[in-house]
Tab-separated table of C-alpha atoms in Angstrom:
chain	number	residue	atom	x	y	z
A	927	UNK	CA	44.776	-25.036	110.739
A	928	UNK	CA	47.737	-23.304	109.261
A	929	UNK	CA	49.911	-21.479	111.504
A	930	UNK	CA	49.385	-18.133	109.040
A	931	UNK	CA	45.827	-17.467	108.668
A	932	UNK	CA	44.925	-16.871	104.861
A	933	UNK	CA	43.786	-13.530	104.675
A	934	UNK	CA	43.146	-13.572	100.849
A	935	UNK	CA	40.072	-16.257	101.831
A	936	UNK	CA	38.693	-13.881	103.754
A	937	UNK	CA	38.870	-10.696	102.091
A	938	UNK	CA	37.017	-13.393	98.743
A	939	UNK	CA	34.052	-13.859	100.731
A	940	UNK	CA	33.593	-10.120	101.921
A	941	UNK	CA	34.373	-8.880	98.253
A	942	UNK	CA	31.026	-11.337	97.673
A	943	UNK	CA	29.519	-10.044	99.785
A	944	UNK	CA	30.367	-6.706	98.460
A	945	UNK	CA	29.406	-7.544	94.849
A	946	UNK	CA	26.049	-9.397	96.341
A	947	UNK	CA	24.830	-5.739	98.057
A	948	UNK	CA	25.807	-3.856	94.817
A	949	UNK	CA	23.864	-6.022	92.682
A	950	UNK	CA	20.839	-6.273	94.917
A	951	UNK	CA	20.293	-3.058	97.058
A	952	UNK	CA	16.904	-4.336	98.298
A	953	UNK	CA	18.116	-7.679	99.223
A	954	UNK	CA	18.075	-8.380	102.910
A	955	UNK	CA	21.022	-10.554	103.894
A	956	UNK	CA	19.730	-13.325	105.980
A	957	UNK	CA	22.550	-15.967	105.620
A	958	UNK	CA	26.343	-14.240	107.130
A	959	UNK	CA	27.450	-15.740	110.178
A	960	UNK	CA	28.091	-18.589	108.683
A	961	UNK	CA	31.562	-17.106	106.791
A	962	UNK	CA	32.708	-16.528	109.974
A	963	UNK	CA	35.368	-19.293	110.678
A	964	UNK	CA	38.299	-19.742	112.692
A	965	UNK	CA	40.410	-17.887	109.692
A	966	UNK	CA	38.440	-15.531	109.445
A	967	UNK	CA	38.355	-14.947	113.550
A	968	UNK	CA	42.483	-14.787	112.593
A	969	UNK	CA	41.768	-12.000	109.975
A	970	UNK	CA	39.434	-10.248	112.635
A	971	UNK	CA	42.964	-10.571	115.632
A	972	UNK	CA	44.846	-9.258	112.568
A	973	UNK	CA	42.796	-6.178	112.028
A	974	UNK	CA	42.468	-5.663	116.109
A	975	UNK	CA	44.375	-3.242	117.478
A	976	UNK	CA	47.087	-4.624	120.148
A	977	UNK	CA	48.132	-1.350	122.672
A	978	UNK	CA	44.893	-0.828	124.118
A	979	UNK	CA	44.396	-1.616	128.161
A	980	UNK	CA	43.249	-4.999	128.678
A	981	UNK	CA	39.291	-5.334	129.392
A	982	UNK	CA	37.495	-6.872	132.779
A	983	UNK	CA	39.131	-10.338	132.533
A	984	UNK	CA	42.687	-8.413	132.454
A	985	UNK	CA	44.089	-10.300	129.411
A	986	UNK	CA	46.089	-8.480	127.241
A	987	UNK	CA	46.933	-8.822	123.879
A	988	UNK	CA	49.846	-10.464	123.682
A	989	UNK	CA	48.415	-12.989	126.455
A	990	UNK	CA	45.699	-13.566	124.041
A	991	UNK	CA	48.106	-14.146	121.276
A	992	UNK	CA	50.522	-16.295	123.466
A	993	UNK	CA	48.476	-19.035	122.764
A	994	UNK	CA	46.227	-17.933	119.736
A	995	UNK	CA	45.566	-20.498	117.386
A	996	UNK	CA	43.315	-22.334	120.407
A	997	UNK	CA	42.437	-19.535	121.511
A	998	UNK	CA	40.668	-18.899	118.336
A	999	UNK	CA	39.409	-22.690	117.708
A	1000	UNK	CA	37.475	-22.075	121.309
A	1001	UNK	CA	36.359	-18.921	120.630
A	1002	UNK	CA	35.030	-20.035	116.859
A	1003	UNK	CA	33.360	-23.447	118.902
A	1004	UNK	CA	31.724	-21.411	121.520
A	1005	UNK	CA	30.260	-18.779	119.322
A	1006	UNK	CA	28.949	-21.465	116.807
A	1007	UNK	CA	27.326	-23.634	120.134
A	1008	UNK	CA	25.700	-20.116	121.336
A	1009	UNK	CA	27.643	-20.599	124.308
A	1010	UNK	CA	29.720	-16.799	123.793
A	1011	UNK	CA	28.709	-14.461	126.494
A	1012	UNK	CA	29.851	-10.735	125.851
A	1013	UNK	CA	31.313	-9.507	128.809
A	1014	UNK	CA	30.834	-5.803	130.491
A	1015	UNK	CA	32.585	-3.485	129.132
A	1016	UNK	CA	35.194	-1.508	131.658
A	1017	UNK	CA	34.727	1.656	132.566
A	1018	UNK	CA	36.939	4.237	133.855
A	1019	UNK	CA	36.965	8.399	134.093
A	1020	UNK	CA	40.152	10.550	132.292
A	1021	UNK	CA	40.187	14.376	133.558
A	1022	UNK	CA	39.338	16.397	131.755
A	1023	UNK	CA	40.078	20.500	132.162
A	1024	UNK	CA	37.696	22.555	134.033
A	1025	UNK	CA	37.541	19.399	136.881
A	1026	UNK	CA	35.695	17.453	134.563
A	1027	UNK	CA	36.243	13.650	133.749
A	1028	UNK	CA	34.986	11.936	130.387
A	1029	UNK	CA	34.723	8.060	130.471
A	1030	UNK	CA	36.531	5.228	128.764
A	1031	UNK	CA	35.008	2.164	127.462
A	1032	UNK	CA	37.206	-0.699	127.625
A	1033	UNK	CA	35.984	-4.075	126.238
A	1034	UNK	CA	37.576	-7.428	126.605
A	1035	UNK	CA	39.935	-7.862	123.938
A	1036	UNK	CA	38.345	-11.348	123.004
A	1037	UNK	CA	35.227	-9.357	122.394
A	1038	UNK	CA	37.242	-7.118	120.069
A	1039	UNK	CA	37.851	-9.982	117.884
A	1040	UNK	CA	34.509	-11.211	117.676
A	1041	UNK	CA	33.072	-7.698	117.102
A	1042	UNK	CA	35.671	-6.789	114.400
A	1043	UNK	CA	34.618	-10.061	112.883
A	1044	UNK	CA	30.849	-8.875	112.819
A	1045	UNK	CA	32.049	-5.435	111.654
A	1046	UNK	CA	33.804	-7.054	108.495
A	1047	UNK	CA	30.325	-8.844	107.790
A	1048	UNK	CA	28.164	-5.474	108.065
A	1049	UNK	CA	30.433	-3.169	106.657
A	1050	UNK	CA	30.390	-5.455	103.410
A	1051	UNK	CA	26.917	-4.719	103.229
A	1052	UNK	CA	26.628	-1.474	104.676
A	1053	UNK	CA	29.695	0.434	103.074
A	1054	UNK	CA	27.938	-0.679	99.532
A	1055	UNK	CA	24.548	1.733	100.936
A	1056	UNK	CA	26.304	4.619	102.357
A	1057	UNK	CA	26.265	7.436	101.072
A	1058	UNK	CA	29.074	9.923	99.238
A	1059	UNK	CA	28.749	12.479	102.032
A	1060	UNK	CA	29.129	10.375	104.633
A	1061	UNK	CA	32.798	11.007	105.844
A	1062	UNK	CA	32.942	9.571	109.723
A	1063	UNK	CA	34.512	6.444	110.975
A	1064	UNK	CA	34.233	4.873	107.220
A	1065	UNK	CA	37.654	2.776	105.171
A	1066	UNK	CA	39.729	5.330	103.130
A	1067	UNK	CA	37.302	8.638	104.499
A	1068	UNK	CA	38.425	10.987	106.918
A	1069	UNK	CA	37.268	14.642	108.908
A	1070	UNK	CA	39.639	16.405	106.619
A	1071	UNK	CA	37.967	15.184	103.554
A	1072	UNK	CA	34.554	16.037	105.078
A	1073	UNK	CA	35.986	19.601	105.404
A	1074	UNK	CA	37.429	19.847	101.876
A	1075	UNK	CA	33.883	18.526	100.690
A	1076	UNK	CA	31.958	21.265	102.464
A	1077	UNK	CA	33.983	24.154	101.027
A	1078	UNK	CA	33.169	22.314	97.327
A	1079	UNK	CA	29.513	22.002	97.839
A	1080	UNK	CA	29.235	25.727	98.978
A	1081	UNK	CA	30.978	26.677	96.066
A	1082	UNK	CA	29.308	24.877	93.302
A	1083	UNK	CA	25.877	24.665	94.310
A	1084	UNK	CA	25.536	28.851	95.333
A	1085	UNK	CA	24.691	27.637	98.779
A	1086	UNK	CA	23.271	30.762	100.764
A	1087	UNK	CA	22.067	29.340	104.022
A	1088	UNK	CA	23.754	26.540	106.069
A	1089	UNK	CA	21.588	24.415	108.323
A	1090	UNK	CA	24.123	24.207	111.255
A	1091	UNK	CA	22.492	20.697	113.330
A	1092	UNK	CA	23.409	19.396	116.607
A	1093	UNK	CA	21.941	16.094	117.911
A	1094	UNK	CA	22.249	15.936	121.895
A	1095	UNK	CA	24.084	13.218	123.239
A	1096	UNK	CA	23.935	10.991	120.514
A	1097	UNK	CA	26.046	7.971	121.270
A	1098	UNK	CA	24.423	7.942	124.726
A	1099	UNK	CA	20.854	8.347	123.448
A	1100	UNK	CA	21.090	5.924	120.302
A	1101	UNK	CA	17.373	3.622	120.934
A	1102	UNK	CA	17.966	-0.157	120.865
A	1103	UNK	CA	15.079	-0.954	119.388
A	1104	UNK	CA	15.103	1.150	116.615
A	1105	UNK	CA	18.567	-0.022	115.854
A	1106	UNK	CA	17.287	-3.876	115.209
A	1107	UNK	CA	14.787	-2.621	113.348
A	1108	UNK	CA	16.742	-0.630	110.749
A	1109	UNK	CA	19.184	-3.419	111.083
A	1110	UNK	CA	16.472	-5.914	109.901
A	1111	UNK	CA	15.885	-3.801	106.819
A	1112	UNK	CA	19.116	-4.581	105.409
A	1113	UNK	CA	20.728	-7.676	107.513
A	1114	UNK	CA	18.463	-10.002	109.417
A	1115	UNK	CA	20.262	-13.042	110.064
A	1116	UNK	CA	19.772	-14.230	113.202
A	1117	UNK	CA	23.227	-15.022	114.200
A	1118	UNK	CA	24.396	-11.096	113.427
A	1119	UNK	CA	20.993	-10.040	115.525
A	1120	UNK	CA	22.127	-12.312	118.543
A	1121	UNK	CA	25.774	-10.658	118.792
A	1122	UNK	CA	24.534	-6.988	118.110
A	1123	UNK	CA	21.899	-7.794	121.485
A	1124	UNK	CA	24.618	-9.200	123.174
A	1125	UNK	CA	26.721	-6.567	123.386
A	1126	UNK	CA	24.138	-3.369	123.810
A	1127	UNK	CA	22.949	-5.984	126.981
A	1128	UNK	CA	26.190	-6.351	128.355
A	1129	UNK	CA	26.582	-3.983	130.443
A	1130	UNK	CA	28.989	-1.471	132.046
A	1131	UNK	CA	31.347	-1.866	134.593
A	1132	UNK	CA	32.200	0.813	136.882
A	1133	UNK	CA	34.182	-0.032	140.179
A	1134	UNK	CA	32.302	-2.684	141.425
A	1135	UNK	CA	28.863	-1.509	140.036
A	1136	UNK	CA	27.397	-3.211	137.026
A	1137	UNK	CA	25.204	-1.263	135.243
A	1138	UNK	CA	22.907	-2.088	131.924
A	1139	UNK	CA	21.976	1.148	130.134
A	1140	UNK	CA	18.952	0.702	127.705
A	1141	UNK	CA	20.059	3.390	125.146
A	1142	UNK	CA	23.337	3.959	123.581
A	1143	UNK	CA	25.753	2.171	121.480
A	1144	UNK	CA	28.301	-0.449	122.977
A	1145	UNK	CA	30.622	1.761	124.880
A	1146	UNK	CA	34.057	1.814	123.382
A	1147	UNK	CA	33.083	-1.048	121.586
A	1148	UNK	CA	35.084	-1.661	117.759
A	1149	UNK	CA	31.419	-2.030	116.163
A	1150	UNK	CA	29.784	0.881	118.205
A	1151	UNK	CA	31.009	3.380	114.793
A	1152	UNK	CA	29.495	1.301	111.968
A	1153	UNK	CA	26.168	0.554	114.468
A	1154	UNK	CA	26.173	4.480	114.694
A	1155	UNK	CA	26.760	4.921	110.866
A	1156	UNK	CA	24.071	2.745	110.243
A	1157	UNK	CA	21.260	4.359	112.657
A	1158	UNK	CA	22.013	7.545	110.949
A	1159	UNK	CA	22.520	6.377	107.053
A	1160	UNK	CA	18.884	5.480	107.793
A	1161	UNK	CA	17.166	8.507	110.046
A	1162	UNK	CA	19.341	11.268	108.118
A	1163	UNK	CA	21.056	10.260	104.871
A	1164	UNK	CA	18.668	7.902	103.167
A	1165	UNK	CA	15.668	10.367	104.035
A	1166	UNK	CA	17.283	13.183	102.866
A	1167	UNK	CA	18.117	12.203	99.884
A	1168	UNK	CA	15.452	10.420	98.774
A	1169	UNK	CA	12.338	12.474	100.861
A	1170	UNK	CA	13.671	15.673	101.433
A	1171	UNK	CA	16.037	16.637	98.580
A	1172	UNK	CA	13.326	15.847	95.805
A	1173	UNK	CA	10.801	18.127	97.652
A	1174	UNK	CA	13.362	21.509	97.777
A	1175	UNK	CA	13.131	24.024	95.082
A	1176	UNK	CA	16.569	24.773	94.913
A	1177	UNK	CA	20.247	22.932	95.041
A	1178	UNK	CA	20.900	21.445	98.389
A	1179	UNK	CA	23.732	19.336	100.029
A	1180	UNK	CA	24.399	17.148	103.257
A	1181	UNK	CA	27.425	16.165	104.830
A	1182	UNK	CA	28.038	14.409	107.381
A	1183	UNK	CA	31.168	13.166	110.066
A	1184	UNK	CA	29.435	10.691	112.734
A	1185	UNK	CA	26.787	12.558	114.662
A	1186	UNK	CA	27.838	16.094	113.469
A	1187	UNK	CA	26.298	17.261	110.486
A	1188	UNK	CA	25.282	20.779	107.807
A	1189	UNK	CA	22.949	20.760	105.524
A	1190	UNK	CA	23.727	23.448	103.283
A	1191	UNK	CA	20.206	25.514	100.814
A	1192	UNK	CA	20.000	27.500	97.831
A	1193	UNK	CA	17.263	29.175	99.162
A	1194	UNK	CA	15.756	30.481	102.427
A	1195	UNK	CA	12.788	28.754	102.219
A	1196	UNK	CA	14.296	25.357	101.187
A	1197	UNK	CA	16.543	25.886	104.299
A	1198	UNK	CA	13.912	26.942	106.854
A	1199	UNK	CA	11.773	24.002	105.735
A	1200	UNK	CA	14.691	21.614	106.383
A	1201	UNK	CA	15.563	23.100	110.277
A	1202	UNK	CA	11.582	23.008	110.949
A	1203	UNK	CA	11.715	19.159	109.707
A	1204	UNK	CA	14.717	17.907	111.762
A	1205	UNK	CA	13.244	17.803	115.148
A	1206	UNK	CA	10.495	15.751	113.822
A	1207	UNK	CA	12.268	13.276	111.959
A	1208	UNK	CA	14.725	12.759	114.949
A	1209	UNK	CA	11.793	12.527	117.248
A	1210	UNK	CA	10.844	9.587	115.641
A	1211	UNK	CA	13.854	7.433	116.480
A	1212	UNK	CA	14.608	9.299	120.103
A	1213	UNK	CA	16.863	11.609	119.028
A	1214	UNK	CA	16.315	15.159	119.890
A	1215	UNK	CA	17.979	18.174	117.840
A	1216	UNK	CA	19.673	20.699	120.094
A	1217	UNK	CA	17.463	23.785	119.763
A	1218	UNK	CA	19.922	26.220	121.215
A	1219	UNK	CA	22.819	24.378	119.360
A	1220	UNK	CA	21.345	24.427	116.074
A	1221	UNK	CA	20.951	27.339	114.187
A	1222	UNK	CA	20.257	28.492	110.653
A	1223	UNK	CA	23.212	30.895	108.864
A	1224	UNK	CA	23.607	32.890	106.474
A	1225	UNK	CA	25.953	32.376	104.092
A	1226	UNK	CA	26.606	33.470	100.765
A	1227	UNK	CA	29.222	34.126	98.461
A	1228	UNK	CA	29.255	38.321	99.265
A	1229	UNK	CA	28.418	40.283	96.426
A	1230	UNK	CA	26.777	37.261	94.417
A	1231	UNK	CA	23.284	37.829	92.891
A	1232	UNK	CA	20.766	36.497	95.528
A	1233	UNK	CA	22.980	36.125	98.404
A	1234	UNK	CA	22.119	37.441	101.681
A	1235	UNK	CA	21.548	41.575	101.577
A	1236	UNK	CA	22.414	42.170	105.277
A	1237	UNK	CA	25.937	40.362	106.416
A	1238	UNK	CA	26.788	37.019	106.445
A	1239	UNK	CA	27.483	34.260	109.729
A	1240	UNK	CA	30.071	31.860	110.456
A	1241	UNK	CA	29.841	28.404	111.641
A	1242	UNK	CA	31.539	25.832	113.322
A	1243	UNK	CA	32.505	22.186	111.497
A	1244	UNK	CA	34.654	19.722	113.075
A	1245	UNK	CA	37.421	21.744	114.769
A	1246	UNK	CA	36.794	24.836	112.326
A	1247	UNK	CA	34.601	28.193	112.299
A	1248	UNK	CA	33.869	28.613	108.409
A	1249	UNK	CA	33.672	32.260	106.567
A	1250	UNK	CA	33.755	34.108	103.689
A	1251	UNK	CA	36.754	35.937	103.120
A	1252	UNK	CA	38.801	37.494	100.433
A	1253	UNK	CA	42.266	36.162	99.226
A	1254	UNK	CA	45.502	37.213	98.532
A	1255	UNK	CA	44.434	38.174	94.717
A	1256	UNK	CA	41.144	39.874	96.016
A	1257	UNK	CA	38.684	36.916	95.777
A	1258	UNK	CA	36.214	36.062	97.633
A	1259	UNK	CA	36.872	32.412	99.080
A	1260	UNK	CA	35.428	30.270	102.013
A	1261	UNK	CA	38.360	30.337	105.009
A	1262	UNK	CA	38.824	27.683	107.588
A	1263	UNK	CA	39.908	28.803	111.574
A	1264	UNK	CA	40.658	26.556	114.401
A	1265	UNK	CA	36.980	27.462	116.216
A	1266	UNK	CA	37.973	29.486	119.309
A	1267	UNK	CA	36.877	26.744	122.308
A	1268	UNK	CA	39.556	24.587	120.737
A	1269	UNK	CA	42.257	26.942	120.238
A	1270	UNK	CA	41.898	28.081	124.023
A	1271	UNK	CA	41.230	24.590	124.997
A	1272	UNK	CA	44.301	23.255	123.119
A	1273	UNK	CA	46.452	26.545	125.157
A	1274	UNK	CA	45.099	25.509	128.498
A	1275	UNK	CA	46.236	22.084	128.431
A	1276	UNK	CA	50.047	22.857	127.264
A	1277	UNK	CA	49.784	25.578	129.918
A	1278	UNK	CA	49.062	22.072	132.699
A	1279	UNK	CA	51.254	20.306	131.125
A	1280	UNK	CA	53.938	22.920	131.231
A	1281	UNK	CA	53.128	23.811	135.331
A	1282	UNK	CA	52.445	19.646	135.792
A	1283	UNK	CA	56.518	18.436	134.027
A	1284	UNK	CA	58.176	21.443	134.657
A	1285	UNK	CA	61.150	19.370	137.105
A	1286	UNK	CA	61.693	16.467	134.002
A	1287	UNK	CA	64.985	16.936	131.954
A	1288	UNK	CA	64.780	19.742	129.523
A	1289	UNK	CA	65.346	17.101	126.876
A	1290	UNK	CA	62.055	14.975	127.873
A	1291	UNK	CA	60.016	18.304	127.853
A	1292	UNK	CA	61.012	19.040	124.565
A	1293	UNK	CA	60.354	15.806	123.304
A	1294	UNK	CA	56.768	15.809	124.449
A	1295	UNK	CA	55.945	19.291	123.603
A	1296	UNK	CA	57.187	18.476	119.956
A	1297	UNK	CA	55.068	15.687	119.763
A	1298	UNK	CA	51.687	17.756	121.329
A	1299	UNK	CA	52.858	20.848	118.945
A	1300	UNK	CA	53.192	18.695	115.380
A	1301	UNK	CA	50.231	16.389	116.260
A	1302	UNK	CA	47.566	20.140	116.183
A	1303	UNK	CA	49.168	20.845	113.351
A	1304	UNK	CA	48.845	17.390	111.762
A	1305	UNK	CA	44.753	18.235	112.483
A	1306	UNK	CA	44.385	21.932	112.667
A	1307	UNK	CA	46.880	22.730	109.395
A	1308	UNK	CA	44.842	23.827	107.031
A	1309	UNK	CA	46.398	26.726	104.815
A	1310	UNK	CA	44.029	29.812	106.064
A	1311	UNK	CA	44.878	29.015	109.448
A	1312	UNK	CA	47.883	29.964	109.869
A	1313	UNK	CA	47.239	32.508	112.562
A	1314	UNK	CA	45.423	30.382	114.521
A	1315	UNK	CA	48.689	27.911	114.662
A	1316	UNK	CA	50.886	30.863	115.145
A	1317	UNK	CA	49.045	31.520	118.339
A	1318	UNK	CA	49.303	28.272	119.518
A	1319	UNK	CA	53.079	27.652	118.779
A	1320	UNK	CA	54.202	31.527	120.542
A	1321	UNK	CA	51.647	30.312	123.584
A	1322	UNK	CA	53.660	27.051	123.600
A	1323	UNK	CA	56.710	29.181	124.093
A	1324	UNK	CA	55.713	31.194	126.576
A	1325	UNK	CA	54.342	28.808	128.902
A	1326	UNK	CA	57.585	26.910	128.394
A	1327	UNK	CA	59.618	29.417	129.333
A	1328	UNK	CA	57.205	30.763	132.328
A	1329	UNK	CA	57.261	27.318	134.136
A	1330	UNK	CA	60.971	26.455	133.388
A	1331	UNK	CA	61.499	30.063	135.495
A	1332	UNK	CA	59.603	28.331	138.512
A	1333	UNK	CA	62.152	25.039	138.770
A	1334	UNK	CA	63.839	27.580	140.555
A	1335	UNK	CA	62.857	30.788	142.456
A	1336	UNK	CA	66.438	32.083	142.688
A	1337	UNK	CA	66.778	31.399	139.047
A	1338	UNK	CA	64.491	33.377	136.780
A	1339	UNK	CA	64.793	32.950	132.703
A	1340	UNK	CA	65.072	35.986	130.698
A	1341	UNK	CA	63.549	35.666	127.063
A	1342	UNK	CA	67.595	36.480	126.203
A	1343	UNK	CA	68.439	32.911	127.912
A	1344	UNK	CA	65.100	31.316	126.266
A	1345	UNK	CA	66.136	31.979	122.995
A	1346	UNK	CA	69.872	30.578	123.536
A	1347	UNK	CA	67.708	27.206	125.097
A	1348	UNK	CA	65.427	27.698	122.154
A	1349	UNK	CA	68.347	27.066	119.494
A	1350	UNK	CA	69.540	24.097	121.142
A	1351	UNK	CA	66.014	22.555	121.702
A	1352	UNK	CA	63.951	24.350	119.000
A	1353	UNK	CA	60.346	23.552	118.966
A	1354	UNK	CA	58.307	23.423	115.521
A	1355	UNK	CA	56.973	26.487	114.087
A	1356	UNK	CA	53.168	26.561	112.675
A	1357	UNK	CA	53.022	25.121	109.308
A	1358	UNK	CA	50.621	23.824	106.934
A	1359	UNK	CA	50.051	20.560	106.514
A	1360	UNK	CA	47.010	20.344	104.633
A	1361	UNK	CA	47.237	22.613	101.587
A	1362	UNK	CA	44.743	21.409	98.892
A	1363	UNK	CA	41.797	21.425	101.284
């Protein structure tokens, strides 16, 4: 085998693939394992990502790739003999604030390969079915695009009543079995059916405990999003569209980022239908719909014929509390706002991280803070949010300068000699990053 792996093979068969799914959307793929070779195992390393911690055999990435090219020739032989066992995936607990911990999935990083290699395969198929609306953990789609879409749909369709959805624990509650069946529908090659079992058996990891769970999707596993994706293109997207959407008087929309999700009515009636339906349908594939979570808002354009007489609600997509609002020129526009959990959330862990570095150099606190400051705006920069990122940036200041005054009792820092620091080691002010959105 070549010593550079030819990529352009590879990306020919999945553009078949592609072109196969377009051309026959009721086809069920029952042949695809077999494009997966030893270049396109290379393709699948390529497309891995190297920085992560290693797994529960401890190899890196770079040990991996010390010696990949047999590596990859024993990985390809052992998956075509069936002799490929997916190991546990490694589990460990980050703190969170409040005392609380969330856990870390972290797979082998041969197992990354192979499942990026399935995920190629699938999403060939899959990314052909998907739906428009669909924004989460998709090629080329992001949240912010999800957000921009939401404020469009409102718009043009005279949306009055948002369907605000919450499904409870999703990604720990996703049902095995149901997830080979709807992968059947579409993809039911035996090979692709083997791996996907494989890895929702394999187990977790935890200390010295090995543990199998029998609902949820491979834990920090590289196929877990599409397997999620594909659950829910089948109990929410599909159905809406093609059951619910034809059955509502008026114009109606969906969009959707992973497991959070509006649904977005004309009408009252068409909404209240829709939140009385949701439980059900969820039900079915053991998912349950929040029922304090989810909640049914008004929302029309003020003043509009039709829209709600008595006031109008907010609610909360993504990062961002949505409202109606007037602008600069005296319209009446649909305004984004870091949601307040997130804001005070996002202030209580510069706050730590202020009290927790406050002895480093001055130089490698400024460095850091930069870096936490620019990467909320990079997310939270969206043009009518402003004074949420104002908040954030004079909080960042002020807990600076508060835990720079404790280095040393004796010492305290006026906001005079703050300022005088500040021009030598300014930190970035609130700005917009995001402005057509």
């Amino acid at each position: 085998m070549e010593d550079t792996p030819r990529s352009e093979t590879v990306s020919t068969k999945l553009h078949a693939i592609a072109e196969q799914a377009v051309r026959y959307p009721d086809t069920v793929f029952t042949t695809l394992m077999h494009n997966i070779d030893v270049e396109f195992l290379f393709e699948a390393f390529r497309r891995t990502r190297k920085d992560a911690a290693p797994g529960v055999d401890g190899v890196t990435a770079e040990e991996y790739a010390g010696n990949l090219g047999e590596n990859l020739r024993s990985l390809h032989a052992r998956m075509r003999s069936g002799g490929y066992k997916a190991p546990p995936v490694k589990r460990v607990w980050l703190d969170k604030e409040g005392g609380k911990k969330r856990p870390i999935g972290m797979p082998a990083f041969e197992d990354k390969i192979v499942q990026r290699a399935v995920t190629m395969l699938l999403e060939s198929v899959y990314e052909q079915d998907f739906h428009d609306f669909s924004y989460g953990f998709r090629p080329g789609r992001s949240a912010h695009q999800a957000i921009g879409a939401l404020r469009e749909r409102c718009m043009e369709l005279n949306t009055r009543w948002i369907v605000d959805a919450d499904i409870s624990g999703f990604f720990d509650n996703l049902d095995h079995g149901h997830l080979r069946d709807i992968l059947r529908l579409r993809v039911n090659d035996g090979g692709v059916l083997r791996f996907v079992g494989k890895w929702l058996n394999a187990g977790v990891l935890e200390g010295q405990e090995l543990t199998h769970p029998e609902t949820g999707s491979p834990q920090g596993g590289v196929i877990s999003p599409l397997l999620s994706n594909i659950y829910l293109h089948h109990v929410l997207d599909d159905w809406f569209v093609k059951e619910v959407q034809p059955r509502l008087q008026g114009r109606s929309f969906l969009i959707r980022y992973a497991d959070d999700f509006v649904v977005g009515c004309e009408y009252e009636s068409d909404a209240r239908r829709v939140l009385a339906v949701l439980p059900r349908r969820f039900g079915r594939y053991g998912l349950n719909i929040h029922p304090e979570k989810t909640q049914l808002v008004k929302f029309g354009k003020p003043g509009s014929k039709g829209s709600p007489k008595s006031g109008n609600g907010t609610f909360d997509f993504l990062g961002f509390t949505h409202y109606w609002a007037t602008s600069r020129r005296g319209y009446w526009v649909i305004k984004r706002r870091t949601m307040r959990s997130r804001l005070k959330r996002a202030m209580k862990a510069l706050w730590q991280w202020c009290r927790e570095n406050m002895h480093r150099p001055i130089m490698e606190q400024h460095k850091t803070l930069c870096q936490k400051l620019r990467g909320h705006y990079q997310y939270y920069g969206l043009r009518t949010n402003g004074t949420m990122l104002q908040k954030l940036y004079s909080h960042a200041r002020y807990a600076w300068r508060h835990w720079l005054s404790r280095r040393n009792r004796k010492h305290n820092i006026t906001w005079e000699m703050f300022e005088k620091l500040m021009a030598k080691f300014p930190l970035p002010a609130s700005r917009t990053i995001h402005k057509n959105i």
